[in-house]
PDB file of C-alpha atoms in Angstrom:
ATOM      1  CA  MET A 174     104.578  91.380  76.478  1.00  0.00           C
ATOM      2  CA  ALA A 175     105.469  94.294  74.268  1.00  0.00           C
ATOM      3  CA  ARG A 176     105.353  97.057  76.815  1.00  0.00           C
ATOM      4  CA  SER A 177     108.182  97.480  79.295  1.00  0.00           C
ATOM      5  CA  ARG A 178     107.878  97.393  83.048  1.00  0.00           C
ATOM      6  CA  LYS A 179     106.598 100.734  84.320  1.00  0.00           C
ATOM      7  CA  VAL A 180     106.256 100.677  88.085  1.00  0.00           C
ATOM      8  CA  THR A 181     106.125 103.905  90.061  1.00  0.00           C
ATOM      9  CA  VAL A 182     107.842 103.660  93.439  1.00  0.00           C
ATOM     10  CA  SER A 183     107.205 106.338  96.038  1.00  0.00           C
ATOM     11  CA  THR A 184     108.607 106.780  99.536  1.00  0.00           C
ATOM     12  CA  ASP A 185     106.914 109.089 102.026  1.00  0.00           C
ATOM     13  CA  ALA A 186     108.397 111.153 104.851  1.00  0.00           C
ATOM     14  CA  HIS A 187     108.192 108.163 107.209  1.00  0.00           C
ATOM     15  CA  GLY A 188     110.155 105.892 104.891  1.00  0.00           C
ATOM     16  CA  HIS A 189     107.166 103.844 103.713  1.00  0.00           C
ATOM     17  CA  THR A 190     107.588 102.606 100.160  1.00  0.00           C
ATOM     18  CA  ALA A 191     104.759 101.782  97.780  1.00  0.00           C
ATOM     19  CA  GLY A 192     104.537 100.825  94.143  1.00  0.00           C
ATOM     20  CA  TRP A 193     101.807 101.065  91.573  1.00  0.00           C
ATOM     21  CA  ALA A 194     101.507 100.408  87.866  1.00  0.00           C
ATOM     22  CA  GLU A 195      98.913 101.628  85.414  1.00  0.00           C
ATOM     23  CA  ALA A 196      97.277  99.122  83.122  1.00  0.00           C
ATOM     24  CA  ASP A 197      97.543  99.337  79.334  1.00  0.00           C
ATOM     25  CA  PRO A 198      96.392 102.643  77.812  1.00  0.00           C
ATOM     26  CA  ALA A 199      93.696 100.710  75.938  1.00  0.00           C
ATOM     27  CA  THR A 200      91.731 100.187  79.147  1.00  0.00           C
ATOM     28  CA  SER A 201      88.529 102.132  79.659  1.00  0.00           C
ATOM     29  CA  VAL A 202      89.050 105.876  80.187  1.00  0.00           C
ATOM     30  CA  PRO A 203      85.984 107.949  81.180  1.00  0.00           C
ATOM     31  CA  ALA A 204      84.981 110.754  78.814  1.00  0.00           C
ATOM     32  CA  GLU A 205      84.606 113.180  81.730  1.00  0.00           C
ATOM     33  CA  PRO A 206      87.012 111.951  84.417  1.00  0.00           C
ATOM     34  CA  ASP A 207      86.575 112.838  88.072  1.00  0.00           C
ATOM     35  CA  ARG A 208      90.187 113.438  89.050  1.00  0.00           C
ATOM     36  CA  SER A 209      89.615 113.699  92.804  1.00  0.00           C
ATOM     37  CA  ALA A 210      87.750 110.413  93.393  1.00  0.00           C
ATOM     38  CA  ALA A 211      88.791 106.782  92.986  1.00  0.00           C
ATOM     39  CA  ALA A 212      87.960 103.286  94.181  1.00  0.00           C
ATOM     40  CA  PHE A 213      90.366 100.718  95.588  1.00  0.00           C
ATOM     41  CA  PHE A 214      89.588  97.004  95.420  1.00  0.00           C
ATOM     42  CA  ASP A 215      91.338  94.222  97.274  1.00  0.00           C
ATOM     43  CA  VAL A 216      91.796  91.226  94.961  1.00  0.00           C
ATOM     44  CA  ASP A 217      91.790  87.953  96.908  1.00  0.00           C
ATOM     45  CA  ASN A 218      88.254  86.895  97.907  1.00  0.00           C
ATOM     46  CA  THR A 219      87.025  90.410  97.053  1.00  0.00           C
ATOM     47  CA  MET A 220      87.411  90.738  93.303  1.00  0.00           C
ATOM     48  CA  MET A 221      88.288  87.091  92.786  1.00  0.00           C
ATOM     49  CA  GLN A 222      87.360  83.789  94.417  1.00  0.00           C
ATOM     50  CA  GLY A 223      90.486  82.642  96.247  1.00  0.00           C
ATOM     51  CA  ALA A 224      94.001  84.073  96.057  1.00  0.00           C
ATOM     52  CA  SER A 225      95.500  85.296  92.785  1.00  0.00           C
ATOM     53  CA  ILE A 226      98.924  83.887  93.677  1.00  0.00           C
ATOM     54  CA  TYR A 227      97.269  80.485  94.255  1.00  0.00           C
ATOM     55  CA  TRP A 228      95.771  80.466  90.766  1.00  0.00           C
ATOM     56  CA  PHE A 229      99.118  81.638  89.379  1.00  0.00           C
ATOM     57  CA  ALA A 230     100.751  78.636  91.067  1.00  0.00           C
ATOM     58  CA  ARG A 231      98.053  76.322  89.706  1.00  0.00           C
ATOM     59  CA  GLY A 232      98.788  77.600  86.227  1.00  0.00           C
ATOM     60  CA  LEU A 233     102.493  76.963  86.705  1.00  0.00           C
ATOM     61  CA  ALA A 234     101.757  73.459  87.970  1.00  0.00           C
ATOM     62  CA  ALA A 235      99.706  72.775  84.847  1.00  0.00           C
ATOM     63  CA  ARG A 236     102.806  73.730  82.852  1.00  0.00           C
ATOM     64  CA  ASN A 237     104.863  71.134  84.757  1.00  0.00           C
ATOM     65  CA  TYR A 238     106.931  73.531  86.809  1.00  0.00           C
ATOM     66  CA  PHE A 239     106.538  71.214  89.796  1.00  0.00           C
ATOM     67  CA  THR A 240     104.843  67.951  90.783  1.00  0.00           C
ATOM     68  CA  THR A 241     101.959  67.240  93.136  1.00  0.00           C
ATOM     69  CA  GLY A 242     104.419  65.754  95.625  1.00  0.00           C
ATOM     70  CA  ASP A 243     106.526  68.909  95.546  1.00  0.00           C
ATOM     71  CA  LEU A 244     103.372  70.958  96.046  1.00  0.00           C
ATOM     72  CA  ALA A 245     102.275  69.047  99.150  1.00  0.00           C
ATOM     73  CA  ARG A 246     105.731  68.870 100.746  1.00  0.00           C
ATOM     74  CA  PHE A 247     106.647  72.504 100.356  1.00  0.00           C
ATOM     75  CA  ALA A 248     103.147  73.704 101.225  1.00  0.00           C
ATOM     76  CA  TRP A 249     103.477  71.922 104.569  1.00  0.00           C
ATOM     77  CA  GLN A 250     106.915  73.443 105.165  1.00  0.00           C
ATOM     78  CA  GLN A 251     105.639  76.931 104.440  1.00  0.00           C
ATOM     79  CA  LEU A 252     102.525  76.432 106.565  1.00  0.00           C
ATOM     80  CA  ARG A 253     104.662  75.224 109.469  1.00  0.00           C
ATOM     81  CA  PHE A 254     106.859  78.296 109.127  1.00  0.00           C
ATOM     82  CA  ARG A 255     103.814  80.578 109.190  1.00  0.00           C
ATOM     83  CA  LEU A 256     102.415  78.895 112.295  1.00  0.00           C
ATOM     84  CA  LEU A 257     105.736  79.332 114.080  1.00  0.00           C
ATOM     85  CA  ALA A 258     106.088  82.897 112.833  1.00  0.00           C
ATOM     86  CA  ARG A 259     102.674  83.744 114.266  1.00  0.00           C
ATOM     87  CA  GLU A 260     104.131  83.136 117.727  1.00  0.00           C
ATOM     88  CA  HIS A 261     106.735  85.780 116.963  1.00  0.00           C
ATOM     89  CA  ALA A 262     104.543  88.253 115.110  1.00  0.00           C
ATOM     90  CA  GLY A 263     106.859  91.164 115.851  1.00  0.00           C
ATOM     91  CA  ASP A 264     109.565  89.784 113.555  1.00  0.00           C
ATOM     92  CA  MET A 265     108.442  89.823 109.915  1.00  0.00           C
ATOM     93  CA  SER A 266     111.932  90.044 108.423  1.00  0.00           C
ATOM     94  CA  GLN A 267     112.124  86.342 107.544  1.00  0.00           C
ATOM     95  CA  ALA A 268     108.699  86.390 105.897  1.00  0.00           C
ATOM     96  CA  LYS A 269     109.621  89.551 104.002  1.00  0.00           C
ATOM     97  CA  ASP A 270     112.899  88.090 102.765  1.00  0.00           C
ATOM     98  CA  ALA A 271     111.168  84.916 101.565  1.00  0.00           C
ATOM     99  CA  ALA A 272     108.083  86.523 100.063  1.00  0.00           C
ATOM    100  CA  LEU A 273     109.259  86.914  96.476  1.00  0.00           C
ATOM    101  CA  ALA A 274     112.237  84.566  96.441  1.00  0.00           C
ATOM    102  CA  PHE A 275     110.257  82.308  94.116  1.00  0.00           C
ATOM    103  CA  ILE A 276     110.741  84.672  91.148  1.00  0.00           C
ATOM    104  CA  GLU A 277     114.476  85.160  91.566  1.00  0.00           C
ATOM    105  CA  GLY A 278     116.131  85.091  88.160  1.00  0.00           C
ATOM    106  CA  TRP A 279     112.883  85.229  86.208  1.00  0.00           C
ATOM    107  CA  ARG A 280     112.441  87.742  83.426  1.00  0.00           C
ATOM    108  CA  VAL A 281     109.733  90.324  84.051  1.00  0.00           C
ATOM    109  CA  ASP A 282     108.319  89.804  80.562  1.00  0.00           C
ATOM    110  CA  ASP A 283     108.007  86.047  81.193  1.00  0.00           C
ATOM    111  CA  VAL A 284     106.103  86.557  84.439  1.00  0.00           C
ATOM    112  CA  GLU A 285     103.724  89.026  82.782  1.00  0.00           C
ATOM    113  CA  ARG A 286     103.203  86.690  79.803  1.00  0.00           C
ATOM    114  CA  LEU A 287     102.439  83.759  82.096  1.00  0.00           C
ATOM    115  CA  SER A 288     100.162  85.967  84.182  1.00  0.00           C
ATOM    116  CA  GLN A 289      98.155  86.849  81.074  1.00  0.00           C
ATOM    117  CA  GLU A 290      97.794  83.213  80.062  1.00  0.00           C
ATOM    118  CA  ILE A 291      96.892  82.032  83.547  1.00  0.00           C
ATOM    119  CA  PHE A 292      94.410  84.845  84.085  1.00  0.00           C
ATOM    120  CA  ASP A 293      92.522  83.848  80.956  1.00  0.00           C
ATOM    121  CA  GLU A 294      92.585  80.152  81.897  1.00  0.00           C
ATOM    122  CA  LEU A 295      91.989  80.125  85.651  1.00  0.00           C
ATOM    123  CA  MET A 296      91.318  83.574  87.089  1.00  0.00           C
ATOM    124  CA  ALA A 297      88.763  85.065  84.695  1.00  0.00           C
ATOM    125  CA  PRO A 298      86.097  82.434  85.491  1.00  0.00           C
ATOM    126  CA  ARG A 299      86.544  83.198  89.201  1.00  0.00           C
ATOM    127  CA  ILE A 300      85.996  86.949  89.096  1.00  0.00           C
ATOM    128  CA  TRP A 301      82.996  87.875  91.217  1.00  0.00           C
ATOM    129  CA  GLY A 302      80.452  89.323  88.788  1.00  0.00           C
ATOM    130  CA  GLY A 303      78.953  91.497  91.516  1.00  0.00           C
ATOM    131  CA  THR A 304      82.282  93.009  92.491  1.00  0.00           C
ATOM    132  CA  ARG A 305      83.156  93.592  88.857  1.00  0.00           C
ATOM    133  CA  GLN A 306      79.883  95.514  88.455  1.00  0.00           C
ATOM    134  CA  LEU A 307      80.741  97.670  91.464  1.00  0.00           C
ATOM    135  CA  ALA A 308      84.055  98.570  89.848  1.00  0.00           C
ATOM    136  CA  GLN A 309      82.320  99.370  86.569  1.00  0.00           C
ATOM    137  CA  ARG A 310      79.982 101.795  88.332  1.00  0.00           C
ATOM    138  CA  HIS A 311      82.991 103.787  89.479  1.00  0.00           C
ATOM    139  CA  LEU A 312      84.428 103.794  85.968  1.00  0.00           C
ATOM    140  CA  ASP A 313      81.080 104.913  84.540  1.00  0.00           C
ATOM    141  CA  ALA A 314      81.063 107.762  87.069  1.00  0.00           C
ATOM    142  CA  GLY A 315      84.413 108.952  85.724  1.00  0.00           C
ATOM    143  CA  GLU A 316      86.471 107.625  88.626  1.00  0.00           C
ATOM    144  CA  ARG A 317      89.696 105.671  88.467  1.00  0.00           C
ATOM    145  CA  VAL A 318      89.706 102.131  89.854  1.00  0.00           C
ATOM    146  CA  TRP A 319      92.801 100.527  91.344  1.00  0.00           C
ATOM    147  CA  LEU A 320      93.404  96.987  92.538  1.00  0.00           C
ATOM    148  CA  VAL A 321      95.352  96.657  95.807  1.00  0.00           C
ATOM    149  CA  SER A 322      97.040  93.291  96.311  1.00  0.00           C
ATOM    150  CA  ALA A 323      99.887  91.588  98.148  1.00  0.00           C
ATOM    151  CA  ALA A 324     100.788  89.885  94.867  1.00  0.00           C
ATOM    152  CA  PRO A 325     103.636  91.302  92.768  1.00  0.00           C
ATOM    153  CA  VAL A 326     102.492  94.532  91.152  1.00  0.00           C
ATOM    154  CA  GLU A 327     103.094  93.139  87.654  1.00  0.00           C
ATOM    155  CA  ILE A 328     100.538  90.377  88.244  1.00  0.00           C
ATOM    156  CA  GLY A 329      98.109  92.953  89.617  1.00  0.00           C
ATOM    157  CA  ARG A 330      98.596  95.098  86.524  1.00  0.00           C
ATOM    158  CA  VAL A 331      97.758  92.159  84.244  1.00  0.00           C
ATOM    159  CA  ILE A 332      94.533  91.519  86.181  1.00  0.00           C
ATOM    160  CA  ALA A 333      93.639  95.220  86.077  1.00  0.00           C
ATOM    161  CA  ALA A 334      94.267  95.373  82.330  1.00  0.00           C
ATOM    162  CA  ARG A 335      92.139  92.301  81.690  1.00  0.00           C
ATOM    163  CA  LEU A 336      89.282  93.859  83.703  1.00  0.00           C
ATOM    164  CA  GLY A 337      89.593  97.279  82.077  1.00  0.00           C
ATOM    165  CA  LEU A 338      90.626  99.009  85.320  1.00  0.00           C
ATOM    166  CA  THR A 339      93.076 101.862  85.837  1.00  0.00           C
ATOM    167  CA  GLY A 340      95.935  99.938  87.400  1.00  0.00           C
ATOM    168  CA  ALA A 341      97.222  98.063  90.422  1.00  0.00           C
ATOM    169  CA  ILE A 342      99.018  98.672  93.685  1.00  0.00           C
ATOM    170  CA  GLY A 343     101.093  95.682  94.788  1.00  0.00           C
ATOM    171  CA  THR A 344     104.251  94.312  96.295  1.00  0.00           C
ATOM    172  CA  VAL A 345     107.285  95.590  94.424  1.00  0.00           C
ATOM    173  CA  ALA A 346     110.035  93.161  93.518  1.00  0.00           C
ATOM    174  CA  GLU A 347     113.493  94.459  92.759  1.00  0.00           C
ATOM    175  CA  VAL A 348     114.459  94.174  89.085  1.00  0.00           C
ATOM    176  CA  VAL A 349     117.961  94.358  87.632  1.00  0.00           C
ATOM    177  CA  ASP A 350     118.499  94.161  83.871  1.00  0.00           C
ATOM    178  CA  GLY A 351     114.931  92.994  83.316  1.00  0.00           C
ATOM    179  CA  ALA A 352     115.091  90.114  85.795  1.00  0.00           C
ATOM    180  CA  TYR A 353     113.873  89.745  89.372  1.00  0.00           C
ATOM    181  CA  THR A 354     116.505  89.551  92.111  1.00  0.00           C
ATOM    182  CA  GLY A 355     114.176  87.876  94.612  1.00  0.00           C
ATOM    183  CA  ARG A 356     114.359  90.867  96.955  1.00  0.00           C
ATOM    184  CA  LEU A 357     111.633  93.348  97.805  1.00  0.00           C
ATOM    185  CA  VAL A 358     111.564  97.107  97.351  1.00  0.00           C
ATOM    186  CA  GLY A 359     109.810  98.342 100.466  1.00  0.00           C
ATOM    187  CA  ASP A 360     107.357  96.122 102.345  1.00  0.00           C
ATOM    188  CA  LEU A 361     104.791  93.474 101.571  1.00  0.00           C
ATOM    189  CA  MET A 362     101.560  95.099 100.392  1.00  0.00           C
ATOM    190  CA  HIS A 363      99.580  93.829 103.353  1.00  0.00           C
ATOM    191  CA  GLY A 364      97.654  95.347 106.259  1.00  0.00           C
ATOM    192  CA  PRO A 365      98.712  98.927 107.098  1.00  0.00           C
ATOM    193  CA  ALA A 366     100.995  98.984 104.039  1.00  0.00           C
ATOM    194  CA  LYS A 367      97.898  99.126 101.812  1.00  0.00           C
ATOM    195  CA  ALA A 368      96.607 102.229 103.566  1.00  0.00           C
ATOM    196  CA  GLU A 369     100.036 103.851 103.342  1.00  0.00           C
ATOM    197  CA  ALA A 370     100.275 103.065  99.619  1.00  0.00           C
ATOM    198  CA  VAL A 371      96.821 104.444  98.897  1.00  0.00           C
ATOM    199  CA  THR A 372      97.658 107.607 100.850  1.00  0.00           C
ATOM    200  CA  GLN A 373     100.838 108.070  98.813  1.00  0.00           C
ATOM    201  CA  LEU A 374      99.011 107.463  95.541  1.00  0.00           C
ATOM    202  CA  ALA A 375      96.352 109.994  96.555  1.00  0.00           C
ATOM    203  CA  ALA A 376      99.032 112.613  97.216  1.00  0.00           C
ATOM    204  CA  VAL A 377     100.673 112.013  93.846  1.00  0.00           C
ATOM    205  CA  GLU A 378      97.425 111.822  91.842  1.00  0.00           C
ATOM    206  CA  GLY A 379      95.567 114.598  93.662  1.00  0.00           C
ATOM    207  CA  LEU A 380      92.854 112.356  95.084  1.00  0.00           C
ATOM    208  CA  ASP A 381      90.592 113.365  97.956  1.00  0.00           C
ATOM    209  CA  LEU A 382      90.456 110.227 100.090  1.00  0.00           C
ATOM    210  CA  GLY A 383      87.252 111.494 101.677  1.00  0.00           C
ATOM    211  CA  ARG A 384      85.616 111.064  98.253  1.00  0.00           C
ATOM    212  CA  CYS A 385      87.209 107.663  97.606  1.00  0.00           C
ATOM    213  CA  ALA A 386      85.863 104.151  98.233  1.00  0.00           C
ATOM    214  CA  ALA A 387      87.618 100.945  99.282  1.00  0.00           C
ATOM    215  CA  TYR A 388      86.396  97.358  99.071  1.00  0.00           C
ATOM    216  CA  SER A 389      87.750  94.353 100.953  1.00  0.00           C
ATOM    217  CA  ASP A 390      86.780  90.995 102.446  1.00  0.00           C
ATOM    218  CA  SER A 391      89.355  90.948 105.225  1.00  0.00           C
ATOM    219  CA  SER A 392      89.758  92.548 108.632  1.00  0.00           C
ATOM    220  CA  ASN A 393      93.467  92.784 107.767  1.00  0.00           C
ATOM    221  CA  ASP A 394      92.430  95.636 105.469  1.00  0.00           C
ATOM    222  CA  LEU A 395      90.758  97.728 108.167  1.00  0.00           C
ATOM    223  CA  PRO A 396      93.482 100.418 107.861  1.00  0.00           C
ATOM    224  CA  LEU A 397      92.687 100.696 104.150  1.00  0.00           C
ATOM    225  CA  LEU A 398      88.934 100.839 104.722  1.00  0.00           C
ATOM    226  CA  GLN A 399      89.337 103.453 107.447  1.00  0.00           C
ATOM    227  CA  ALA A 400      91.513 105.619 105.182  1.00  0.00           C
ATOM    228  CA  VAL A 401      88.671 106.420 102.757  1.00  0.00           C
ATOM    229  CA  GLY A 402      85.316 108.118 102.982  1.00  0.00           C
ATOM    230  CA  ARG A 403      83.323 105.129 101.760  1.00  0.00           C
ATOM    231  CA  PRO A 404      84.458 101.733 103.087  1.00  0.00           C
ATOM    232  CA  VAL A 405      82.614  98.662 101.771  1.00  0.00           C
ATOM    233  CA  ALA A 406      82.888  95.111 103.130  1.00  0.00           C
ATOM    234  CA  VAL A 407      82.659  92.549 100.317  1.00  0.00           C
ATOM    235  CA  ASN A 408      82.294  88.854 101.166  1.00  0.00           C
ATOM    236  CA  PRO A 409      83.529  89.812 104.657  1.00  0.00           C
ATOM    237  CA  ASP A 410      85.167  87.598 107.235  1.00  0.00           C
ATOM    238  CA  GLY A 411      83.545  87.510 110.670  1.00  0.00           C
ATOM    239  CA  THR A 412      85.660  90.251 112.227  1.00  0.00           C
ATOM    240  CA  LEU A 413      85.162  92.628 109.320  1.00  0.00           C
ATOM    241  CA  LEU A 414      81.425  91.956 109.247  1.00  0.00           C
ATOM    242  CA  ARG A 415      81.125  92.855 112.920  1.00  0.00           C
ATOM    243  CA  ARG A 416      83.161  96.023 112.430  1.00  0.00           C
ATOM    244  CA  ALA A 417      81.116  97.009 109.378  1.00  0.00           C
ATOM    245  CA  ARG A 418      77.883  96.614 111.323  1.00  0.00           C
ATOM    246  CA  GLU A 419      79.270  98.637 114.233  1.00  0.00           C
ATOM    247  CA  HIS A 420      80.189 101.535 111.940  1.00  0.00           C
ATOM    248  CA  GLY A 421      77.275 101.285 109.537  1.00  0.00           C
ATOM    249  CA  TRP A 422      79.469 100.430 106.555  1.00  0.00           C
ATOM    250  CA  GLU A 423      77.939  99.018 103.405  1.00  0.00           C
ATOM    251  CA  VAL A 424      78.160  95.219 103.134  1.00  0.00           C
ATOM    252  CA  ARG A 425      78.031  93.241  99.892  1.00  0.00           C
ATOM    253  CA  ASP A 426      78.150  89.441  99.913  1.00  0.00           C
ATOM    254  CA  PHE A 427      78.166  87.531  96.641  1.00  0.00           C
ATOM    255  CA  ARG A 428      78.624  84.119  98.265  1.00  0.00           C
ATOM    256  CA  THR A 429      75.922  81.659  99.245  1.00  0.00           C
ATOM    257  CA  GLY A 430      75.695  79.043 102.011  1.00  0.00           C
ATOM    258  CA  ARG A 431      78.495  76.526 102.405  1.00  0.00           C
ATOM    259  CA  ARG A 432      80.273  77.990  99.407  1.00  0.00           C
ATOM    260  CA  ALA A 433      80.947  81.125 101.427  1.00  0.00           C
ATOM    261  CA  VAL A 434      82.699  79.155 104.150  1.00  0.00           C
ATOM    262  CA  ARG A 435      84.791  77.217 101.668  1.00  0.00           C
ATOM    263  CA  ILE A 436      85.968  80.189  99.602  1.00  0.00           C
ATOM    264  CA  ALA A 437      86.694  82.720 102.352  1.00  0.00           C
ATOM    265  CA  VAL A 438      90.275  81.606 103.010  1.00  0.00           C
ATOM    266  CA  PRO A 439      92.623  84.132 104.667  1.00  0.00           C
ATOM    267  CA  SER A 440      94.474  85.572 101.702  1.00  0.00           C
ATOM    268  CA  THR A 441      97.727  86.174 103.566  1.00  0.00           C
ATOM    269  CA  ALA A 442      97.952  82.523 104.531  1.00  0.00           C
ATOM    270  CA  ALA A 443      97.367  81.583 100.906  1.00  0.00           C
ATOM    271  CA  VAL A 444     100.085  83.947  99.732  1.00  0.00           C
ATOM    272  CA  GLY A 445     102.555  82.604 102.286  1.00  0.00           C
ATOM    273  CA  VAL A 446     101.853  78.961 101.573  1.00  0.00           C
ATOM    274  CA  VAL A 447     101.805  79.269  97.803  1.00  0.00           C
ATOM    275  CA  ALA A 448     104.857  81.502  97.661  1.00  0.00           C
ATOM    276  CA  GLY A 449     106.781  78.715  99.356  1.00  0.00           C
ATOM    277  CA  VAL A 450     105.298  76.145  97.019  1.00  0.00           C
ATOM    278  CA  VAL A 451     106.035  78.149  93.898  1.00  0.00           C
ATOM    279  CA  GLY A 452     109.528  78.927  95.104  1.00  0.00           C
ATOM    280  CA  ALA A 453     110.296  75.266  95.566  1.00  0.00           C
ATOM    281  CA  GLY A 454     108.692  74.376  92.265  1.00  0.00           C
ATOM    282  CA  LEU A 455     110.572  76.967  90.259  1.00  0.00           C
ATOM    283  CA  ALA A 456     113.848  76.027  91.907  1.00  0.00           C
ATOM    284  CA  LEU A 457     113.195  72.428  90.955  1.00  0.00           C
ATOM    285  CA  HIS A 458     112.262  73.486  87.430  1.00  0.00           C
ATOM    286  CA  ARG A 459     115.481  75.478  87.071  1.00  0.00           C
ATOM    287  CA  ARG A 460     117.540  72.499  88.276  1.00  0.00           C
ATOM    288  CA  ARG A 461     115.827  70.206  85.762  1.00  0.00           C
ATOM    289  CA  ARG A 462     116.537  72.684  82.947  1.00  0.00           C
ATOM    290  CA  GLY A 463     120.091  73.313  84.171  1.00  0.00           C
ATOM    291  CA  ILE A 464     119.566  77.083  84.667  1.00  0.00           C
TER     292      ILE A 464
END
């Protein structure tokens, strides 16, 4: 990728750190922008069927970064860890430390290049047309549209650029000399962290959150939905659907029948499992290449 990494990192008075990155300047810019309103879209199961990090891993697997046996073995190990961690939900330090270990040593440009290729191959066909239309309505109204994802912010930026959106808010990985260290800057972009990041972005960009909209499929994103004036449940899980009905929130569901049950996988579980899988696969790949 020709452009360099441009990730804005902001820390508020409470020590919460968030990162966001604008997409390429060539993306759609309204002729008469509304600078005080914006829309925020969750990615996994909201904008896209399944988890973006899962499709990223699938793309890496297709490029022989790891075998099917590696995939199954390490997926089970990561799933077992998550089940045990759930019993000790107060301690997220181990999950945080492991979250982006899979990209340690990778060049930022390589990850963005692979993200572009894999988006075109595997993610683009799985974008919900209905959700994409909702985002376009905001753009047509002169509003900025941001993706909000637990995936690394660089991957989110690639997806946003491909969809013609403003940019992405995501998990920030530490970079030294153009390569990832495997450590995080701040927290995982999950749950309350999304609301905190959106609040920080609003302060920097001059947004009125009361005039903003947020879209998500998951009850994990209730803090984000409650932070804006127009919350919308898209392809909602059971808990979010009940909450939306209680509060009179708009509900959009682009799934049908059994397909809805199959696709609505908890995105955090997918991120945790696949991060472990990808980490193992890339470690194996590096050993095979002697790097």
